[in-house]
Short mmCIF file of N, CA and C and ligand atoms in Angstrom, two decimals:
data_model
loop_
_atom_site.label_atom_id
_atom_site.label_comp_id
_atom_site.label_asym_id
_atom_site.label_seq_id
_atom_site.Cartn_x
_atom_site.Cartn_y
_atom_site.Cartn_z
N MET A 1414 4.91 -34.46 11.45
CA MET A 1414 6.18 -35.14 11.15
C MET A 1414 6.34 -35.29 9.63
N THR A 1415 7.54 -35.07 9.15
CA THR A 1415 7.77 -35.13 7.72
C THR A 1415 7.92 -36.58 7.25
N VAL A 1416 7.32 -36.88 6.12
CA VAL A 1416 7.42 -38.22 5.55
C VAL A 1416 8.69 -38.32 4.72
N PRO A 1417 9.44 -39.41 4.83
CA PRO A 1417 10.70 -39.54 4.10
C PRO A 1417 10.56 -39.37 2.57
N ILE A 1418 9.36 -39.62 2.06
CA ILE A 1418 9.13 -39.51 0.62
C ILE A 1418 9.42 -38.08 0.14
N ALA A 1419 9.27 -37.11 1.04
CA ALA A 1419 9.45 -35.70 0.69
C ALA A 1419 10.92 -35.27 0.76
N LEU A 1420 11.81 -36.21 1.01
CA LEU A 1420 13.25 -35.91 1.15
C LEU A 1420 13.81 -35.12 -0.02
N ASP A 1421 13.63 -35.67 -1.23
CA ASP A 1421 14.17 -35.03 -2.42
C ASP A 1421 13.57 -33.65 -2.61
N ALA A 1422 12.27 -33.53 -2.34
CA ALA A 1422 11.58 -32.25 -2.48
C ALA A 1422 12.18 -31.23 -1.51
N GLN A 1423 12.42 -31.67 -0.27
CA GLN A 1423 13.01 -30.76 0.73
C GLN A 1423 14.37 -30.27 0.29
N LEU A 1424 15.17 -31.19 -0.23
CA LEU A 1424 16.52 -30.83 -0.68
C LEU A 1424 16.45 -29.87 -1.87
N ARG A 1425 15.54 -30.17 -2.80
CA ARG A 1425 15.44 -29.32 -3.99
C ARG A 1425 14.95 -27.93 -3.65
N VAL A 1426 13.94 -27.85 -2.75
CA VAL A 1426 13.40 -26.55 -2.33
C VAL A 1426 14.51 -25.71 -1.70
N ALA A 1427 15.42 -26.38 -0.98
CA ALA A 1427 16.53 -25.68 -0.33
C ALA A 1427 17.66 -25.37 -1.31
N GLY A 1428 17.48 -25.76 -2.57
CA GLY A 1428 18.47 -25.47 -3.60
C GLY A 1428 19.61 -26.48 -3.66
N LEU A 1429 19.39 -27.67 -3.09
CA LEU A 1429 20.45 -28.67 -3.07
C LEU A 1429 20.12 -29.86 -3.98
N THR A 1430 21.16 -30.42 -4.55
CA THR A 1430 21.00 -31.64 -5.34
C THR A 1430 20.84 -32.81 -4.37
N PRO A 1431 19.80 -33.62 -4.54
CA PRO A 1431 19.61 -34.74 -3.61
C PRO A 1431 20.61 -35.87 -3.87
N THR A 1432 21.79 -35.76 -3.29
CA THR A 1432 22.78 -36.83 -3.40
C THR A 1432 22.43 -37.92 -2.37
N ALA A 1433 22.99 -39.10 -2.56
CA ALA A 1433 22.72 -40.22 -1.66
C ALA A 1433 23.13 -39.88 -0.23
N GLN A 1434 24.27 -39.17 -0.08
CA GLN A 1434 24.77 -38.82 1.25
C GLN A 1434 23.85 -37.84 1.95
N ARG A 1435 23.45 -36.79 1.23
CA ARG A 1435 22.56 -35.79 1.84
C ARG A 1435 21.23 -36.42 2.22
N ARG A 1436 20.73 -37.28 1.34
CA ARG A 1436 19.47 -37.97 1.59
C ARG A 1436 19.57 -38.82 2.86
N ALA A 1437 20.65 -39.58 2.98
CA ALA A 1437 20.84 -40.47 4.13
C ALA A 1437 20.94 -39.69 5.43
N VAL A 1438 21.71 -38.60 5.41
CA VAL A 1438 21.90 -37.78 6.61
C VAL A 1438 20.59 -37.12 7.02
N LEU A 1439 19.89 -36.56 6.04
CA LEU A 1439 18.62 -35.88 6.33
C LEU A 1439 17.59 -36.88 6.86
N ALA A 1440 17.51 -38.04 6.21
CA ALA A 1440 16.54 -39.07 6.62
C ALA A 1440 16.78 -39.50 8.07
N LEU A 1441 18.05 -39.58 8.45
CA LEU A 1441 18.39 -40.00 9.82
C LEU A 1441 17.94 -38.96 10.85
N LEU A 1442 17.98 -37.69 10.46
CA LEU A 1442 17.69 -36.63 11.43
C LEU A 1442 16.21 -36.25 11.51
N ILE A 1443 15.46 -36.60 10.46
CA ILE A 1443 14.04 -36.26 10.45
C ILE A 1443 13.30 -36.99 11.58
N GLY A 1444 12.53 -36.23 12.33
CA GLY A 1444 11.70 -36.81 13.38
C GLY A 1444 12.40 -36.95 14.73
N ARG A 1445 13.66 -36.50 14.82
CA ARG A 1445 14.39 -36.58 16.10
C ARG A 1445 14.10 -35.32 16.91
N THR A 1446 13.95 -35.49 18.21
CA THR A 1446 13.77 -34.31 19.04
C THR A 1446 15.12 -33.77 19.49
N ARG A 1447 16.09 -34.69 19.61
CA ARG A 1447 17.40 -34.37 20.14
C ARG A 1447 18.38 -34.10 19.00
N PRO A 1448 19.14 -33.00 19.07
CA PRO A 1448 20.16 -32.77 18.04
C PRO A 1448 21.27 -33.82 18.15
N LEU A 1449 21.84 -34.20 17.01
CA LEU A 1449 22.90 -35.20 17.00
C LEU A 1449 24.21 -34.58 16.52
N ALA A 1450 25.30 -34.97 17.16
CA ALA A 1450 26.63 -34.53 16.72
C ALA A 1450 27.03 -35.34 15.49
N ALA A 1451 27.98 -34.81 14.73
CA ALA A 1451 28.43 -35.47 13.50
C ALA A 1451 28.87 -36.92 13.76
N GLN A 1452 29.57 -37.13 14.87
CA GLN A 1452 30.05 -38.48 15.18
C GLN A 1452 28.89 -39.45 15.41
N GLU A 1453 27.81 -38.95 16.05
CA GLU A 1453 26.64 -39.80 16.29
C GLU A 1453 25.94 -40.14 14.98
N VAL A 1454 25.82 -39.13 14.11
CA VAL A 1454 25.19 -39.34 12.80
C VAL A 1454 26.01 -40.37 12.03
N HIS A 1455 27.31 -40.20 12.07
CA HIS A 1455 28.23 -41.10 11.37
C HIS A 1455 28.09 -42.54 11.90
N ALA A 1456 28.09 -42.68 13.23
CA ALA A 1456 27.99 -44.01 13.85
C ALA A 1456 26.66 -44.68 13.49
N GLU A 1457 25.58 -43.92 13.57
CA GLU A 1457 24.26 -44.51 13.29
C GLU A 1457 24.10 -44.91 11.83
N LEU A 1458 24.60 -44.06 10.93
CA LEU A 1458 24.49 -44.37 9.51
C LEU A 1458 25.27 -45.63 9.18
N ASN A 1459 26.46 -45.75 9.75
CA ASN A 1459 27.28 -46.92 9.44
C ASN A 1459 26.73 -48.20 10.06
N ARG A 1460 25.99 -48.05 11.15
CA ARG A 1460 25.38 -49.21 11.79
C ARG A 1460 24.17 -49.69 11.00
N SER A 1461 23.38 -48.72 10.50
CA SER A 1461 22.10 -49.10 9.93
C SER A 1461 22.02 -49.05 8.41
N VAL A 1462 22.43 -47.96 7.83
CA VAL A 1462 22.10 -47.74 6.43
C VAL A 1462 23.22 -48.07 5.46
N ARG A 1463 24.34 -47.38 5.59
CA ARG A 1463 25.35 -47.49 4.55
C ARG A 1463 26.70 -47.10 5.11
N HIS A 1464 27.72 -47.48 4.40
CA HIS A 1464 29.04 -47.04 4.80
C HIS A 1464 29.27 -45.64 4.24
N ILE A 1465 29.60 -44.73 5.13
CA ILE A 1465 29.78 -43.35 4.73
C ILE A 1465 30.88 -42.75 5.63
N GLY A 1466 31.82 -42.07 5.02
CA GLY A 1466 32.96 -41.53 5.78
C GLY A 1466 32.57 -40.36 6.67
N LEU A 1467 33.35 -40.16 7.74
CA LEU A 1467 33.05 -39.08 8.68
C LEU A 1467 33.15 -37.70 8.01
N THR A 1468 34.15 -37.54 7.15
CA THR A 1468 34.30 -36.26 6.44
C THR A 1468 33.09 -35.97 5.57
N THR A 1469 32.57 -37.02 4.92
CA THR A 1469 31.39 -36.87 4.09
C THR A 1469 30.19 -36.46 4.93
N VAL A 1470 30.08 -37.06 6.13
CA VAL A 1470 28.99 -36.73 7.04
C VAL A 1470 29.10 -35.26 7.45
N TYR A 1471 30.31 -34.84 7.83
CA TYR A 1471 30.54 -33.44 8.22
C TYR A 1471 30.11 -32.51 7.09
N ARG A 1472 30.53 -32.84 5.89
CA ARG A 1472 30.26 -31.99 4.74
C ARG A 1472 28.76 -31.91 4.47
N ALA A 1473 28.09 -33.05 4.53
CA ALA A 1473 26.64 -33.09 4.28
C ALA A 1473 25.89 -32.29 5.35
N LEU A 1474 26.28 -32.45 6.61
CA LEU A 1474 25.63 -31.73 7.70
C LEU A 1474 25.80 -30.22 7.52
N HIS A 1475 27.03 -29.83 7.18
CA HIS A 1475 27.33 -28.42 6.98
C HIS A 1475 26.47 -27.83 5.85
N THR A 1476 26.41 -28.57 4.74
CA THR A 1476 25.63 -28.10 3.59
C THR A 1476 24.15 -27.99 3.93
N LEU A 1477 23.63 -29.00 4.62
CA LEU A 1477 22.20 -29.00 4.99
C LEU A 1477 21.88 -27.86 5.95
N ALA A 1478 22.82 -27.58 6.86
CA ALA A 1478 22.61 -26.50 7.83
C ALA A 1478 22.67 -25.14 7.12
N GLU A 1479 23.64 -25.00 6.20
CA GLU A 1479 23.77 -23.76 5.44
C GLU A 1479 22.51 -23.46 4.66
N ALA A 1480 21.89 -24.52 4.14
CA ALA A 1480 20.68 -24.38 3.33
C ALA A 1480 19.44 -24.16 4.20
N GLY A 1481 19.62 -24.25 5.50
CA GLY A 1481 18.51 -23.98 6.41
C GLY A 1481 17.65 -25.20 6.74
N LEU A 1482 18.05 -26.37 6.27
CA LEU A 1482 17.27 -27.58 6.56
C LEU A 1482 17.54 -28.11 7.96
N LEU A 1483 18.72 -27.80 8.48
CA LEU A 1483 19.06 -28.23 9.83
C LEU A 1483 19.39 -27.00 10.66
N HIS A 1484 19.06 -27.04 11.92
CA HIS A 1484 19.49 -26.01 12.85
C HIS A 1484 20.63 -26.59 13.69
N THR A 1485 21.59 -25.72 14.03
CA THR A 1485 22.73 -26.21 14.80
C THR A 1485 22.61 -25.77 16.26
N PHE A 1486 23.13 -26.63 17.12
CA PHE A 1486 23.07 -26.39 18.55
C PHE A 1486 24.42 -26.69 19.16
N ASP A 1487 24.66 -26.06 20.29
CA ASP A 1487 25.89 -26.35 21.00
C ASP A 1487 25.56 -27.31 22.13
N LEU A 1488 26.04 -28.54 21.98
CA LEU A 1488 25.74 -29.57 22.96
C LEU A 1488 27.01 -29.84 23.76
N ARG A 1489 27.11 -29.21 24.92
CA ARG A 1489 28.30 -29.34 25.77
C ARG A 1489 29.58 -29.18 24.94
N GLY A 1490 29.60 -28.08 24.18
CA GLY A 1490 30.81 -27.76 23.43
C GLY A 1490 30.91 -28.46 22.08
N GLN A 1491 29.96 -29.33 21.79
CA GLN A 1491 29.98 -30.04 20.51
C GLN A 1491 28.88 -29.48 19.63
N ARG A 1492 29.18 -29.34 18.34
CA ARG A 1492 28.17 -28.87 17.43
C ARG A 1492 27.22 -30.02 17.09
N ALA A 1493 25.92 -29.78 17.27
CA ALA A 1493 24.94 -30.82 16.99
C ALA A 1493 23.87 -30.28 16.04
N TYR A 1494 23.27 -31.19 15.30
CA TYR A 1494 22.36 -30.80 14.24
C TYR A 1494 20.97 -31.39 14.45
N ARG A 1495 19.97 -30.59 14.13
CA ARG A 1495 18.59 -31.06 14.28
C ARG A 1495 17.78 -30.62 13.07
N HIS A 1496 16.94 -31.52 12.58
CA HIS A 1496 16.03 -31.15 11.50
C HIS A 1496 14.83 -30.47 12.12
N CYS A 1497 14.62 -29.20 11.77
CA CYS A 1497 13.52 -28.44 12.35
C CYS A 1497 12.44 -28.21 11.30
N GLY A 1498 11.27 -27.87 11.78
CA GLY A 1498 10.17 -27.57 10.88
C GLY A 1498 10.43 -26.30 10.09
N ALA A 1499 9.70 -26.13 8.99
CA ALA A 1499 9.90 -24.97 8.13
C ALA A 1499 9.26 -23.71 8.71
N ALA A 1500 8.28 -23.88 9.59
CA ALA A 1500 7.59 -22.73 10.18
C ALA A 1500 8.52 -22.02 11.16
N PRO A 1501 8.39 -20.68 11.28
CA PRO A 1501 9.22 -19.95 12.23
C PRO A 1501 9.01 -20.48 13.65
N HIS A 1502 10.10 -20.60 14.39
CA HIS A 1502 9.98 -21.12 15.75
C HIS A 1502 11.17 -20.70 16.59
N GLN A 1503 10.98 -20.75 17.89
CA GLN A 1503 12.07 -20.58 18.84
C GLN A 1503 12.37 -21.97 19.40
N HIS A 1504 13.52 -22.10 20.06
CA HIS A 1504 13.90 -23.41 20.59
C HIS A 1504 13.84 -23.46 22.10
N LEU A 1505 13.18 -24.47 22.62
CA LEU A 1505 13.20 -24.74 24.04
C LEU A 1505 14.10 -25.96 24.22
N ILE A 1506 15.23 -25.76 24.88
CA ILE A 1506 16.25 -26.82 24.96
C ILE A 1506 16.32 -27.38 26.37
N CYS A 1507 16.11 -28.68 26.51
CA CYS A 1507 16.19 -29.32 27.82
C CYS A 1507 17.64 -29.65 28.13
N THR A 1508 18.13 -29.16 29.26
CA THR A 1508 19.53 -29.39 29.60
C THR A 1508 19.75 -30.77 30.23
N SER A 1509 18.65 -31.49 30.54
CA SER A 1509 18.80 -32.84 31.09
C SER A 1509 18.86 -33.89 29.99
N CYS A 1510 17.92 -33.82 29.02
CA CYS A 1510 17.85 -34.88 28.01
C CYS A 1510 18.20 -34.38 26.61
N ASP A 1511 18.54 -33.09 26.47
CA ASP A 1511 18.91 -32.47 25.19
C ASP A 1511 17.76 -32.35 24.19
N ALA A 1512 16.54 -32.68 24.61
CA ALA A 1512 15.41 -32.57 23.68
C ALA A 1512 15.19 -31.10 23.33
N VAL A 1513 14.90 -30.86 22.05
CA VAL A 1513 14.59 -29.51 21.60
C VAL A 1513 13.13 -29.46 21.19
N THR A 1514 12.38 -28.53 21.75
CA THR A 1514 10.99 -28.35 21.39
C THR A 1514 10.88 -27.06 20.59
N GLU A 1515 10.15 -27.13 19.47
CA GLU A 1515 9.94 -25.93 18.67
C GLU A 1515 8.74 -25.18 19.24
N CYS A 1516 8.96 -23.91 19.50
CA CYS A 1516 7.93 -23.10 20.14
C CYS A 1516 7.49 -22.00 19.17
N PRO A 1517 6.18 -21.85 18.94
CA PRO A 1517 5.72 -20.80 18.02
C PRO A 1517 6.15 -19.43 18.53
N PRO A 1518 6.61 -18.53 17.65
CA PRO A 1518 7.16 -17.24 18.08
C PRO A 1518 6.15 -16.39 18.85
N ASP A 1519 4.86 -16.59 18.59
CA ASP A 1519 3.83 -15.79 19.27
C ASP A 1519 3.91 -15.91 20.78
N ILE A 1520 4.27 -17.11 21.26
CA ILE A 1520 4.28 -17.35 22.70
C ILE A 1520 5.28 -16.46 23.42
N VAL A 1521 6.41 -16.17 22.78
CA VAL A 1521 7.42 -15.35 23.46
C VAL A 1521 7.30 -13.87 23.09
N ARG A 1522 6.40 -13.55 22.19
CA ARG A 1522 6.31 -12.16 21.71
C ARG A 1522 6.02 -11.17 22.84
N SER A 1523 5.08 -11.51 23.73
CA SER A 1523 4.74 -10.57 24.81
C SER A 1523 5.92 -10.39 25.76
N TRP A 1524 6.66 -11.46 25.98
CA TRP A 1524 7.85 -11.38 26.82
C TRP A 1524 8.88 -10.44 26.19
N LEU A 1525 9.05 -10.55 24.87
CA LEU A 1525 10.01 -9.69 24.18
C LEU A 1525 9.56 -8.24 24.24
N ASN A 1526 8.25 -8.01 24.16
CA ASN A 1526 7.73 -6.65 24.29
C ASN A 1526 8.04 -6.09 25.67
N GLU A 1527 7.88 -6.92 26.67
CA GLU A 1527 8.17 -6.50 28.05
C GLU A 1527 9.64 -6.12 28.20
N LEU A 1528 10.47 -6.90 27.54
CA LEU A 1528 11.91 -6.64 27.56
C LEU A 1528 12.20 -5.24 27.04
N TYR A 1529 11.47 -4.87 26.02
CA TYR A 1529 11.64 -3.54 25.44
C TYR A 1529 11.18 -2.47 26.43
N GLN A 1530 10.02 -2.70 27.05
CA GLN A 1530 9.48 -1.74 28.01
C GLN A 1530 10.45 -1.53 29.18
N HIS A 1531 11.05 -2.62 29.65
CA HIS A 1531 11.89 -2.54 30.84
C HIS A 1531 13.28 -2.03 30.55
N ALA A 1532 13.86 -2.47 29.47
CA ALA A 1532 15.27 -2.18 29.23
C ALA A 1532 15.50 -1.33 27.99
N GLY A 1533 14.44 -1.02 27.26
CA GLY A 1533 14.59 -0.28 26.02
C GLY A 1533 15.37 -1.07 24.99
N PHE A 1534 15.38 -2.38 25.20
CA PHE A 1534 16.15 -3.27 24.32
C PHE A 1534 15.23 -3.87 23.26
N THR A 1535 15.60 -3.67 22.00
CA THR A 1535 14.79 -4.24 20.92
C THR A 1535 15.41 -5.55 20.46
N PRO A 1536 14.80 -6.67 20.82
CA PRO A 1536 15.39 -7.94 20.40
C PRO A 1536 15.10 -8.23 18.92
N HIS A 1537 16.02 -8.91 18.28
CA HIS A 1537 15.77 -9.39 16.92
C HIS A 1537 15.60 -10.89 17.02
N PRO A 1538 14.39 -11.30 17.32
CA PRO A 1538 14.20 -12.71 17.71
C PRO A 1538 14.08 -13.67 16.53
N ASP A 1539 15.00 -13.60 15.57
CA ASP A 1539 14.94 -14.58 14.49
C ASP A 1539 15.37 -15.94 15.04
N ARG A 1540 16.15 -15.91 16.11
CA ARG A 1540 16.47 -17.17 16.74
C ARG A 1540 16.68 -16.97 18.24
N LEU A 1541 15.91 -17.68 19.00
CA LEU A 1541 15.98 -17.58 20.45
C LEU A 1541 16.06 -18.98 21.02
N ASP A 1542 17.13 -19.28 21.77
CA ASP A 1542 17.28 -20.59 22.39
C ASP A 1542 17.09 -20.44 23.90
N LEU A 1543 16.05 -21.06 24.39
CA LEU A 1543 15.76 -20.96 25.82
C LEU A 1543 16.09 -22.30 26.47
N LYS A 1544 17.02 -22.27 27.43
CA LYS A 1544 17.41 -23.51 28.09
C LYS A 1544 16.60 -23.73 29.35
N GLY A 1545 16.33 -24.97 29.66
CA GLY A 1545 15.54 -25.28 30.84
C GLY A 1545 15.34 -26.78 30.99
N THR A 1546 14.26 -27.16 31.64
CA THR A 1546 13.95 -28.57 31.85
C THR A 1546 12.63 -28.88 31.16
N CYS A 1547 12.62 -29.91 30.33
CA CYS A 1547 11.39 -30.24 29.60
C CYS A 1547 10.38 -30.91 30.54
N GLY A 1548 9.14 -30.97 30.09
CA GLY A 1548 8.06 -31.53 30.90
C GLY A 1548 8.34 -32.96 31.34
N ALA A 1549 8.86 -33.77 30.43
CA ALA A 1549 9.13 -35.18 30.74
C ALA A 1549 10.18 -35.31 31.84
N CYS A 1550 11.25 -34.50 31.77
CA CYS A 1550 12.32 -34.56 32.77
C CYS A 1550 11.85 -33.99 34.11
N ALA A 1551 11.01 -32.95 34.06
CA ALA A 1551 10.52 -32.34 35.29
C ALA A 1551 9.65 -33.31 36.08
N ASN A 1552 8.99 -34.22 35.36
CA ASN A 1552 8.07 -35.17 36.01
C ASN A 1552 8.76 -36.45 36.48
N LYS A 1553 10.07 -36.54 36.25
CA LYS A 1553 10.79 -37.75 36.65
C LYS A 1553 10.94 -37.84 38.16
ZN1 ZN B 2307 14.90 -25.03 14.80
ZN1 ZN B 2308 14.23 -33.32 29.13
#
């Protein structure tokens, strides 16, 4: 899990100026398993940290996603944002609780090879979102 102290470093490495808004938005998303929509980020920030306009939240989320610090997901037609690790990964998305698990690419590599053998299809797996039910929801 990333420590908030590294916030400015993360922003700078991504080529962004660490503004108060970007810092607040990023800090809110760090450590979450579930992607959050802009409205949720906006509501939580205004409840806990600071007053920040919805347009500013949208802009900050967009910038952070463009810089690769956030990954975007489609949550029932709504765009949602999640802070993901820097290491390459695929996404396992739970359709019951919306939790996203980062999966090392090696785990799906043999499956992708099989896909090639069967269909002659060469996947470009820079991003693979697999939907299903997470372990916690399956055990309910
Ligand atoms: Zn991700
Ligand atoms: Zn789940």
